Amino acid sequence: MKNIHADKILILDFGSQYTQLIARRVRELGTYSEIYPWDISLNKITAFNAKGIILSGGPESVTLEDTPEISNEVINLGIPILGICYGMQTLVNRMGGAVEVSSHREFGYAHVNVESGSELLTGLIDDASKNVLDVWMSHGDRVVQLPEDFNVIASTQNAPIAAIESPNKKIYGLQFHPEVTHTRQGKQILQRFVHEICGCGSDWTAANIVQEAIENIKSQIGDEQVVLGLSGGVDSSVVAALLHSAIGDQLTCIFVDTGLLRLNEGDQVMETFSQHMGVNVIRVDAEQRYLEELEGVVDPEEKRKIIGNLFIKIFEEESANLTNAKWLAQGTIYPDVIESAGATTGKAHLIKSHHNVGGLPKEMKLKLVEPLRELFKDEVRKIGDELGLPHEMIYRHPFPGPGLGVRILGEVKKQYADLLRLADDIFISELRKQKLYDEVSQAFAVFLPVKSVGVMGDGRKYDYVIALRAVETIDFMTARWAHLPYEFLDHVSRRIINEVIGISRVTYDISGKPPATIEWE
């Protein structure tokens, strides 16, 4: 088998909201990449043995003191470097050029004029006579003086130095963001840097990832037993399928049915894994325990902690019966690792507790196996496809670890969960029926514990409210509310109110992120 980690690109992160997107774009080109914080030690950088380095953007200004700066040691490694936005500015600043605060900031779409003869950009333009690239800008500073041995390869009216390169040094800089889809030729620009300039291959494919993962699991586990907490979510489902492919009946899954899952979800999980795939799954009906623990609790963070801690407690109780188990499998994926370690900036604020990392008790004696630890969510889905999991399971919208517990505002009650399940199922089934499900990035219903006056037939009703939420996003860091057709929303609203006894009003959430988060809690 090919070594799918042989050719690698290292991304040094200066705090950009797009850093993970850079890594994903490189991997989509078939080349492995990882993200390190900008101030990681030189020893770790050299040990990674990358064929090229990309410097991300960031929110700081190189014109100020004590801001992140690329080191001379990295510049002098002798491998190609691409600086994006702030990454370009810190290169220029460190190498003897000049950057200043611009009197005219650029945020959004822009046209850059490309100079002929550029190693990085020439030949990427659809209409060579116009010599213009459609790009996405997001900067307040601009380069005003080049370092020695650099050329200007693109410009705008407001940024005369919008892209630079030094073919001799193999160092390149872009003031715009090639990683976002708004930059039309962004993929081709990254492809030229990764494949042609750095000389990387394209061995990072779903088939190769699965093959290597199975070999690694077999080598790591041997003939020992593994236990997995199966939630029915994308990550744990793919882990289960991967482990089952590698070690067969050495795997036992524990499926804790919290009573906070979507309609019929527990039965679907058992049907897919136990009946169709032959995986050994132990199902635990824990609805009553969860409802008792959550009684009277209204704070979202407290609910998350209760739900997470109870899952661990039940999982430990069940796994204690599996006396031969030596390994615990988890569905940890690469963004979990980055975000939980604060690797992007080292100064991450707690927005809400992560349900997948850091929740294991210290005294747990099982060894840990995390086959998806270096994969992004889109890669996890691709290997789920490769393993033959149902399309509807692996391409479904994100579902929070605490389940409906954080889609019921305030206290969680069985009545609320049952009403929400029915309303959510109507919303999602209609999205699928109208071919809109794959057009939005995430959609769900939220239960509001307030009552609203309604009229049903000749009677006055005083029942609860459901809010519908649907968003469009590339990276889930920013999102806009989905502009679903009015006729569709009208149809869904009428179905919910007519079919779900106890709901008298349906609203549609038109908040963007920011300022709102995607989930309500």
PDB file of C-alpha atoms in Angstrom, residues 160-407:
ATOM      1  CA  PRO A 160      -1.267  47.630  -5.593  1.00  0.00           C
ATOM      2  CA  ILE A 161       0.564  44.667  -4.073  1.00  0.00           C
ATOM      3  CA  ALA A 162      -2.154  41.985  -3.822  1.00  0.00           C
ATOM      4  CA  ALA A 163       0.049  38.954  -4.535  1.00  0.00           C
ATOM      5  CA  ILE A 164       3.806  38.396  -4.559  1.00  0.00           C
ATOM      6  CA  GLU A 165       6.334  35.693  -5.293  1.00  0.00           C
ATOM      7  CA  SER A 166      10.018  34.923  -5.205  1.00  0.00           C
ATOM      8  CA  PRO A 167      10.605  31.944  -7.513  1.00  0.00           C
ATOM      9  CA  ASN A 168      14.216  31.723  -6.322  1.00  0.00           C
ATOM     10  CA  LYS A 169      13.169  31.412  -2.682  1.00  0.00           C
ATOM     11  CA  LYS A 170       9.965  29.476  -3.506  1.00  0.00           C
ATOM     12  CA  ILE A 171       8.005  31.896  -1.300  1.00  0.00           C
ATOM     13  CA  TYR A 172       4.586  33.222  -2.333  1.00  0.00           C
ATOM     14  CA  GLY A 173       2.006  35.563  -0.830  1.00  0.00           C
ATOM     15  CA  LEU A 174      -1.681  36.250  -1.497  1.00  0.00           C
ATOM     16  CA  GLN A 175      -3.611  39.126   0.048  1.00  0.00           C
ATOM     17  CA  PHE A 176      -6.849  37.320  -0.843  1.00  0.00           C
ATOM     18  CA  HIS A 177      -8.212  33.960   0.375  1.00  0.00           C
ATOM     19  CA  PRO A 178      -7.910  31.071  -2.130  1.00  0.00           C
ATOM     20  CA  GLU A 179      -9.443  28.611   0.355  1.00  0.00           C
ATOM     21  CA  VAL A 180     -12.959  30.092   0.244  1.00  0.00           C
ATOM     22  CA  THR A 181     -15.361  29.212  -2.547  1.00  0.00           C
ATOM     23  CA  HIS A 182     -15.886  32.913  -3.325  1.00  0.00           C
ATOM     24  CA  THR A 183     -12.419  32.931  -4.918  1.00  0.00           C
ATOM     25  CA  ARG A 184     -13.365  31.251  -8.195  1.00  0.00           C
ATOM     26  CA  GLN A 185      -9.937  29.903  -9.109  1.00  0.00           C
ATOM     27  CA  GLY A 186      -8.911  29.276  -5.507  1.00  0.00           C
ATOM     28  CA  LYS A 187      -8.760  25.508  -5.891  1.00  0.00           C
ATOM     29  CA  GLN A 188      -6.502  25.795  -8.934  1.00  0.00           C
ATOM     30  CA  ILE A 189      -4.189  28.210  -7.084  1.00  0.00           C
ATOM     31  CA  LEU A 190      -3.812  25.819  -4.150  1.00  0.00           C
ATOM     32  CA  GLN A 191      -3.410  22.904  -6.536  1.00  0.00           C
ATOM     33  CA  ARG A 192      -0.567  24.671  -8.325  1.00  0.00           C
ATOM     34  CA  PHE A 193       1.189  25.392  -5.020  1.00  0.00           C
ATOM     35  CA  VAL A 194       0.655  21.930  -3.522  1.00  0.00           C
ATOM     36  CA  HIS A 195       1.184  19.717  -6.572  1.00  0.00           C
ATOM     37  CA  GLU A 196       3.396  21.663  -8.950  1.00  0.00           C
ATOM     38  CA  ILE A 197       5.493  23.890  -6.707  1.00  0.00           C
ATOM     39  CA  CYS A 198       5.748  21.559  -3.672  1.00  0.00           C
ATOM     40  CA  GLY A 199       5.666  18.363  -5.744  1.00  0.00           C
ATOM     41  CA  CYS A 200       3.096  16.569  -3.569  1.00  0.00           C
ATOM     42  CA  GLY A 201       1.220  13.505  -4.759  1.00  0.00           C
ATOM     43  CA  SER A 202      -2.501  12.683  -4.468  1.00  0.00           C
ATOM     44  CA  ASP A 203      -2.581   9.539  -2.333  1.00  0.00           C
ATOM     45  CA  TRP A 204      -4.908  10.920   0.362  1.00  0.00           C
ATOM     46  CA  THR A 205      -8.099   9.195  -0.893  1.00  0.00           C
ATOM     47  CA  ALA A 206     -11.028   7.511   0.857  1.00  0.00           C
ATOM     48  CA  ALA A 207     -10.009   4.035  -0.313  1.00  0.00           C
ATOM     49  CA  ASN A 208      -6.411   4.507   0.876  1.00  0.00           C
ATOM     50  CA  ILE A 209      -7.544   5.998   4.196  1.00  0.00           C
ATOM     51  CA  VAL A 210      -9.821   3.000   4.879  1.00  0.00           C
ATOM     52  CA  GLN A 211      -7.128   0.499   3.924  1.00  0.00           C
ATOM     53  CA  GLU A 212      -4.497   2.160   6.107  1.00  0.00           C
ATOM     54  CA  ALA A 213      -6.941   2.573   9.026  1.00  0.00           C
ATOM     55  CA  ILE A 214      -7.879  -1.125   8.953  1.00  0.00           C
ATOM     56  CA  GLU A 215      -4.216  -2.147   8.912  1.00  0.00           C
ATOM     57  CA  ASN A 216      -3.432   0.230  11.802  1.00  0.00           C
ATOM     58  CA  ILE A 217      -6.401  -1.014  13.863  1.00  0.00           C
ATOM     59  CA  LYS A 218      -5.394  -4.650  13.388  1.00  0.00           C
ATOM     60  CA  SER A 219      -1.806  -3.848  14.379  1.00  0.00           C
ATOM     61  CA  GLN A 220      -2.864  -1.763  17.391  1.00  0.00           C
ATOM     62  CA  ILE A 221      -5.618  -4.037  18.752  1.00  0.00           C
ATOM     63  CA  GLY A 222      -4.280  -7.488  17.949  1.00  0.00           C
ATOM     64  CA  ASP A 223      -6.680 -10.111  19.296  1.00  0.00           C
ATOM     65  CA  GLU A 224      -8.025  -7.965  22.178  1.00  0.00           C
ATOM     66  CA  GLN A 225     -11.619  -6.812  22.701  1.00  0.00           C
ATOM     67  CA  VAL A 226     -12.889  -3.275  21.981  1.00  0.00           C
ATOM     68  CA  VAL A 227     -15.915  -1.447  23.363  1.00  0.00           C
ATOM     69  CA  LEU A 228     -17.512   1.545  21.612  1.00  0.00           C
ATOM     70  CA  GLY A 229     -20.195   3.972  22.738  1.00  0.00           C
ATOM     71  CA  LEU A 230     -22.444   4.045  19.672  1.00  0.00           C
ATOM     72  CA  SER A 231     -24.626   7.151  19.441  1.00  0.00           C
ATOM     73  CA  GLY A 232     -25.953   6.700  15.924  1.00  0.00           C
ATOM     74  CA  GLY A 233     -24.207   9.905  14.853  1.00  0.00           C
ATOM     75  CA  VAL A 234     -21.956  10.074  11.806  1.00  0.00           C
ATOM     76  CA  ASP A 235     -18.652   9.781  13.675  1.00  0.00           C
ATOM     77  CA  SER A 236     -19.481   6.869  15.983  1.00  0.00           C
ATOM     78  CA  SER A 237     -21.274   5.054  13.152  1.00  0.00           C
ATOM     79  CA  VAL A 238     -18.234   5.267  10.880  1.00  0.00           C
ATOM     80  CA  VAL A 239     -15.954   4.155  13.732  1.00  0.00           C
ATOM     81  CA  ALA A 240     -18.221   1.157  14.330  1.00  0.00           C
ATOM     82  CA  ALA A 241     -18.181   0.192  10.644  1.00  0.00           C
ATOM     83  CA  LEU A 242     -14.409   0.671  10.415  1.00  0.00           C
ATOM     84  CA  LEU A 243     -13.682  -1.371  13.526  1.00  0.00           C
ATOM     85  CA  HIS A 244     -16.107  -4.098  12.459  1.00  0.00           C
ATOM     86  CA  SER A 245     -14.325  -4.310   9.081  1.00  0.00           C
ATOM     87  CA  ALA A 246     -10.967  -4.586  10.854  1.00  0.00           C
ATOM     88  CA  ILE A 247     -11.644  -6.847  13.867  1.00  0.00           C
ATOM     89  CA  GLY A 248     -15.155  -8.272  13.427  1.00  0.00           C
ATOM     90  CA  ASP A 249     -16.653  -9.772  16.589  1.00  0.00           C
ATOM     91  CA  GLN A 250     -13.852  -8.381  18.784  1.00  0.00           C
ATOM     92  CA  LEU A 251     -16.004  -5.207  18.824  1.00  0.00           C
ATOM     93  CA  THR A 252     -18.945  -4.650  21.174  1.00  0.00           C
ATOM     94  CA  CYS A 253     -20.999  -1.459  20.867  1.00  0.00           C
ATOM     95  CA  ILE A 254     -23.023   0.036  23.709  1.00  0.00           C
ATOM     96  CA  PHE A 255     -25.920   2.131  22.461  1.00  0.00           C
ATOM     97  CA  VAL A 256     -27.340   4.331  25.220  1.00  0.00           C
ATOM     98  CA  ASP A 257     -30.862   5.393  24.208  1.00  0.00           C
ATOM     99  CA  THR A 258     -31.176   8.626  26.172  1.00  0.00           C
ATOM    100  CA  GLY A 259     -34.763   9.345  25.194  1.00  0.00           C
ATOM    101  CA  LEU A 260     -33.387  12.525  23.597  1.00  0.00           C
ATOM    102  CA  LEU A 261     -32.979  11.100  20.098  1.00  0.00           C
ATOM    103  CA  ARG A 262     -35.030  11.886  17.012  1.00  0.00           C
ATOM    104  CA  LEU A 263     -38.147   9.955  15.984  1.00  0.00           C
ATOM    105  CA  ASN A 264     -37.453   6.194  15.615  1.00  0.00           C
ATOM    106  CA  GLU A 265     -33.698   6.854  15.665  1.00  0.00           C
ATOM    107  CA  GLY A 266     -32.916   4.148  18.207  1.00  0.00           C
ATOM    108  CA  ASP A 267     -34.661   1.475  16.137  1.00  0.00           C
ATOM    109  CA  GLN A 268     -32.864   2.659  12.990  1.00  0.00           C
ATOM    110  CA  VAL A 269     -29.464   2.396  14.692  1.00  0.00           C
ATOM    111  CA  MET A 270     -30.191  -1.175  15.805  1.00  0.00           C
ATOM    112  CA  GLU A 271     -31.484  -2.131  12.358  1.00  0.00           C
ATOM    113  CA  THR A 272     -28.400  -0.787  10.564  1.00  0.00           C
ATOM    114  CA  PHE A 273     -25.700  -2.164  12.826  1.00  0.00           C
ATOM    115  CA  SER A 274     -27.132  -5.182  14.618  1.00  0.00           C
ATOM    116  CA  GLN A 275     -29.438  -6.686  12.000  1.00  0.00           C
ATOM    117  CA  HIS A 276     -27.831  -5.668   8.688  1.00  0.00           C
ATOM    118  CA  MET A 277     -24.119  -5.496   9.547  1.00  0.00           C
ATOM    119  CA  GLY A 278     -23.966  -8.122  12.271  1.00  0.00           C
ATOM    120  CA  VAL A 279     -22.279  -5.835  14.804  1.00  0.00           C
ATOM    121  CA  ASN A 280     -22.704  -6.838  18.456  1.00  0.00           C
ATOM    122  CA  VAL A 281     -24.748  -3.955  19.923  1.00  0.00           C
ATOM    123  CA  ILE A 282     -26.059  -3.709  23.492  1.00  0.00           C
ATOM    124  CA  ARG A 283     -29.000  -1.297  23.693  1.00  0.00           C
ATOM    125  CA  VAL A 284     -29.656   0.441  27.009  1.00  0.00           C
ATOM    126  CA  ASP A 285     -33.030   2.151  27.531  1.00  0.00           C
ATOM    127  CA  ALA A 286     -32.031   5.095  29.737  1.00  0.00           C
ATOM    128  CA  GLU A 287     -34.823   7.587  29.031  1.00  0.00           C
ATOM    129  CA  GLN A 288     -36.212   7.576  32.581  1.00  0.00           C
ATOM    130  CA  ARG A 289     -32.791   8.064  34.168  1.00  0.00           C
ATOM    131  CA  TYR A 290     -32.098  11.067  31.951  1.00  0.00           C
ATOM    132  CA  LEU A 291     -35.461  12.665  32.648  1.00  0.00           C
ATOM    133  CA  GLU A 292     -34.939  12.269  36.392  1.00  0.00           C
ATOM    134  CA  GLU A 293     -31.438  13.767  36.275  1.00  0.00           C
ATOM    135  CA  LEU A 294     -32.620  16.705  34.153  1.00  0.00           C
ATOM    136  CA  GLU A 295     -35.725  17.502  36.201  1.00  0.00           C
ATOM    137  CA  GLY A 296     -35.782  21.199  37.107  1.00  0.00           C
ATOM    138  CA  VAL A 297     -32.541  22.001  35.228  1.00  0.00           C
ATOM    139  CA  VAL A 298     -32.799  24.972  32.838  1.00  0.00           C
ATOM    140  CA  ASP A 299     -29.198  26.157  32.287  1.00  0.00           C
ATOM    141  CA  PRO A 300     -27.847  24.905  28.916  1.00  0.00           C
ATOM    142  CA  GLU A 301     -24.310  24.255  30.173  1.00  0.00           C
ATOM    143  CA  GLU A 302     -25.593  22.347  33.189  1.00  0.00           C
ATOM    144  CA  LYS A 303     -27.834  20.259  30.931  1.00  0.00           C
ATOM    145  CA  ARG A 304     -24.891  19.421  28.671  1.00  0.00           C
ATOM    146  CA  LYS A 305     -22.764  18.343  31.616  1.00  0.00           C
ATOM    147  CA  ILE A 306     -25.529  16.216  33.148  1.00  0.00           C
ATOM    148  CA  ILE A 307     -26.223  14.500  29.824  1.00  0.00           C
ATOM    149  CA  GLY A 308     -22.520  13.877  29.168  1.00  0.00           C
ATOM    150  CA  ASN A 309     -21.723  12.681  32.675  1.00  0.00           C
ATOM    151  CA  LEU A 310     -24.716  10.341  32.791  1.00  0.00           C
ATOM    152  CA  PHE A 311     -23.713   8.849  29.449  1.00  0.00           C
ATOM    153  CA  ILE A 312     -20.248   8.094  30.858  1.00  0.00           C
ATOM    154  CA  LYS A 313     -21.768   6.607  34.018  1.00  0.00           C
ATOM    155  CA  ILE A 314     -24.126   4.304  32.098  1.00  0.00           C
ATOM    156  CA  PHE A 315     -21.415   3.412  29.622  1.00  0.00           C
ATOM    157  CA  GLU A 316     -19.075   2.463  32.484  1.00  0.00           C
ATOM    158  CA  GLU A 317     -21.780   0.357  34.133  1.00  0.00           C
ATOM    159  CA  GLU A 318     -22.361  -1.587  30.929  1.00  0.00           C
ATOM    160  CA  SER A 319     -18.718  -1.870  29.899  1.00  0.00           C
ATOM    161  CA  ALA A 320     -17.834  -3.207  33.374  1.00  0.00           C
ATOM    162  CA  ASN A 321     -19.784  -6.326  32.411  1.00  0.00           C
ATOM    163  CA  LEU A 322     -17.469  -6.816  29.442  1.00  0.00           C
ATOM    164  CA  THR A 323     -14.581  -8.213  31.453  1.00  0.00           C
ATOM    165  CA  ASN A 324     -12.428  -8.970  28.412  1.00  0.00           C
ATOM    166  CA  ALA A 325     -12.538  -5.459  26.915  1.00  0.00           C
ATOM    167  CA  LYS A 326      -9.115  -3.800  26.829  1.00  0.00           C
ATOM    168  CA  TRP A 327      -9.807  -0.907  24.448  1.00  0.00           C
ATOM    169  CA  LEU A 328     -12.256   1.993  24.317  1.00  0.00           C
ATOM    170  CA  ALA A 329     -13.022   3.337  20.835  1.00  0.00           C
ATOM    171  CA  GLN A 330     -14.060   6.966  20.335  1.00  0.00           C
ATOM    172  CA  GLY A 331     -15.321   8.931  17.334  1.00  0.00           C
ATOM    173  CA  THR A 332     -12.965  11.854  17.934  1.00  0.00           C
ATOM    174  CA  ILE A 333     -12.286  13.740  14.687  1.00  0.00           C
ATOM    175  CA  TYR A 334      -9.623  16.314  13.800  1.00  0.00           C
ATOM    176  CA  PRO A 335     -11.664  19.489  14.518  1.00  0.00           C
ATOM    177  CA  ASP A 336     -12.430  18.079  18.011  1.00  0.00           C
ATOM    178  CA  VAL A 337      -8.695  17.772  18.631  1.00  0.00           C
ATOM    179  CA  ILE A 338      -7.922  21.266  17.324  1.00  0.00           C
ATOM    180  CA  GLU A 339     -10.753  23.033  19.141  1.00  0.00           C
ATOM    181  CA  SER A 340     -10.407  21.196  22.445  1.00  0.00           C
ATOM    182  CA  ALA A 341      -6.659  21.831  22.546  1.00  0.00           C
ATOM    183  CA  GLY A 342      -7.164  25.477  21.624  1.00  0.00           C
ATOM    184  CA  ALA A 343      -4.647  24.824  18.853  1.00  0.00           C
ATOM    185  CA  THR A 344      -5.964  27.538  16.598  1.00  0.00           C
ATOM    186  CA  THR A 345      -5.008  30.455  18.831  1.00  0.00           C
ATOM    187  CA  GLY A 346      -4.184  29.041  22.240  1.00  0.00           C
ATOM    188  CA  LYS A 347      -6.752  31.487  23.621  1.00  0.00           C
ATOM    189  CA  ALA A 348     -10.046  29.865  22.717  1.00  0.00           C
ATOM    190  CA  HIS A 349     -13.075  31.012  24.722  1.00  0.00           C
ATOM    191  CA  LEU A 350     -15.614  28.477  25.957  1.00  0.00           C
ATOM    192  CA  ILE A 351     -18.775  28.923  23.911  1.00  0.00           C
ATOM    193  CA  LYS A 352     -20.237  25.575  24.876  1.00  0.00           C
ATOM    194  CA  SER A 353     -18.789  22.334  26.184  1.00  0.00           C
ATOM    195  CA  HIS A 354     -17.610  19.863  23.569  1.00  0.00           C
ATOM    196  CA  HIS A 355     -19.249  16.484  23.960  1.00  0.00           C
ATOM    197  CA  ASN A 356     -16.551  14.317  22.392  1.00  0.00           C
ATOM    198  CA  VAL A 357     -13.193  15.227  23.946  1.00  0.00           C
ATOM    199  CA  GLY A 358     -12.067  15.446  27.536  1.00  0.00           C
ATOM    200  CA  GLY A 359     -15.039  13.653  29.081  1.00  0.00           C
ATOM    201  CA  LEU A 360     -13.291  10.435  30.038  1.00  0.00           C
ATOM    202  CA  PRO A 361     -12.767   9.642  33.711  1.00  0.00           C
ATOM    203  CA  LYS A 362      -9.091   9.663  34.735  1.00  0.00           C
ATOM    204  CA  GLU A 363      -9.339   6.281  36.455  1.00  0.00           C
ATOM    205  CA  MET A 364     -10.569   4.526  33.318  1.00  0.00           C
ATOM    206  CA  LYS A 365      -8.255   1.567  32.678  1.00  0.00           C
ATOM    207  CA  LEU A 366      -9.156   0.948  29.046  1.00  0.00           C
ATOM    208  CA  LYS A 367      -6.682   1.904  26.334  1.00  0.00           C
ATOM    209  CA  LEU A 368      -7.959   4.415  23.771  1.00  0.00           C
ATOM    210  CA  VAL A 369      -8.334   3.855  20.028  1.00  0.00           C
ATOM    211  CA  GLU A 370      -9.462   6.790  17.866  1.00  0.00           C
ATOM    212  CA  PRO A 371      -9.367   5.787  14.171  1.00  0.00           C
ATOM    213  CA  LEU A 372     -10.847   9.106  12.929  1.00  0.00           C
ATOM    214  CA  ARG A 373      -8.599  11.394  14.963  1.00  0.00           C
ATOM    215  CA  GLU A 374      -6.882  12.945  11.947  1.00  0.00           C
ATOM    216  CA  LEU A 375      -9.987  13.286   9.732  1.00  0.00           C
ATOM    217  CA  PHE A 376     -12.329  16.188   9.007  1.00  0.00           C
ATOM    218  CA  LYS A 377     -16.087  15.565   8.944  1.00  0.00           C
ATOM    219  CA  ASP A 378     -16.299  15.531   5.141  1.00  0.00           C
ATOM    220  CA  GLU A 379     -13.547  12.893   5.066  1.00  0.00           C
ATOM    221  CA  VAL A 380     -15.386  10.822   7.674  1.00  0.00           C
ATOM    222  CA  ARG A 381     -18.454  10.849   5.429  1.00  0.00           C
ATOM    223  CA  LYS A 382     -16.411   9.777   2.414  1.00  0.00           C
ATOM    224  CA  ILE A 383     -14.986   6.764   4.218  1.00  0.00           C
ATOM    225  CA  GLY A 384     -18.495   5.972   5.505  1.00  0.00           C
ATOM    226  CA  ASP A 385     -19.496   5.802   1.842  1.00  0.00           C
ATOM    227  CA  GLU A 386     -16.480   3.616   1.142  1.00  0.00           C
ATOM    228  CA  LEU A 387     -17.559   1.257   3.949  1.00  0.00           C
ATOM    229  CA  GLY A 388     -21.113   0.990   2.592  1.00  0.00           C
ATOM    230  CA  LEU A 389     -23.061   2.802   5.320  1.00  0.00           C
ATOM    231  CA  PRO A 390     -26.515   4.172   4.329  1.00  0.00           C
ATOM    232  CA  HIS A 391     -26.298   7.545   2.574  1.00  0.00           C
ATOM    233  CA  GLU A 392     -29.060   8.981   4.784  1.00  0.00           C
ATOM    234  CA  MET A 393     -27.033   8.138   7.896  1.00  0.00           C
ATOM    235  CA  ILE A 394     -23.662   9.549   6.953  1.00  0.00           C
ATOM    236  CA  TYR A 395     -24.864  12.642   5.094  1.00  0.00           C
ATOM    237  CA  ARG A 396     -27.459  13.737   7.609  1.00  0.00           C
ATOM    238  CA  HIS A 397     -27.174  17.150   9.192  1.00  0.00           C
ATOM    239  CA  PRO A 398     -25.145  17.617  12.385  1.00  0.00           C
ATOM    240  CA  PHE A 399     -26.893  16.566  15.589  1.00  0.00           C
ATOM    241  CA  PRO A 400     -25.602  17.775  18.972  1.00  0.00           C
ATOM    242  CA  GLY A 401     -24.168  15.258  21.429  1.00  0.00           C
ATOM    243  CA  PRO A 402     -26.806  16.119  24.077  1.00  0.00           C
ATOM    244  CA  GLY A 403     -29.489  15.511  21.444  1.00  0.00           C
ATOM    245  CA  LEU A 404     -32.886  17.122  21.920  1.00  0.00           C
ATOM    246  CA  GLY A 405     -31.782  18.119  25.414  1.00  0.00           C
ATOM    247  CA  VAL A 406     -30.391  21.361  23.988  1.00  0.00           C
ATOM    248  CA  ARG A 407     -33.176  21.821  21.439  1.00  0.00           C
TER     249      ARG A 407
END
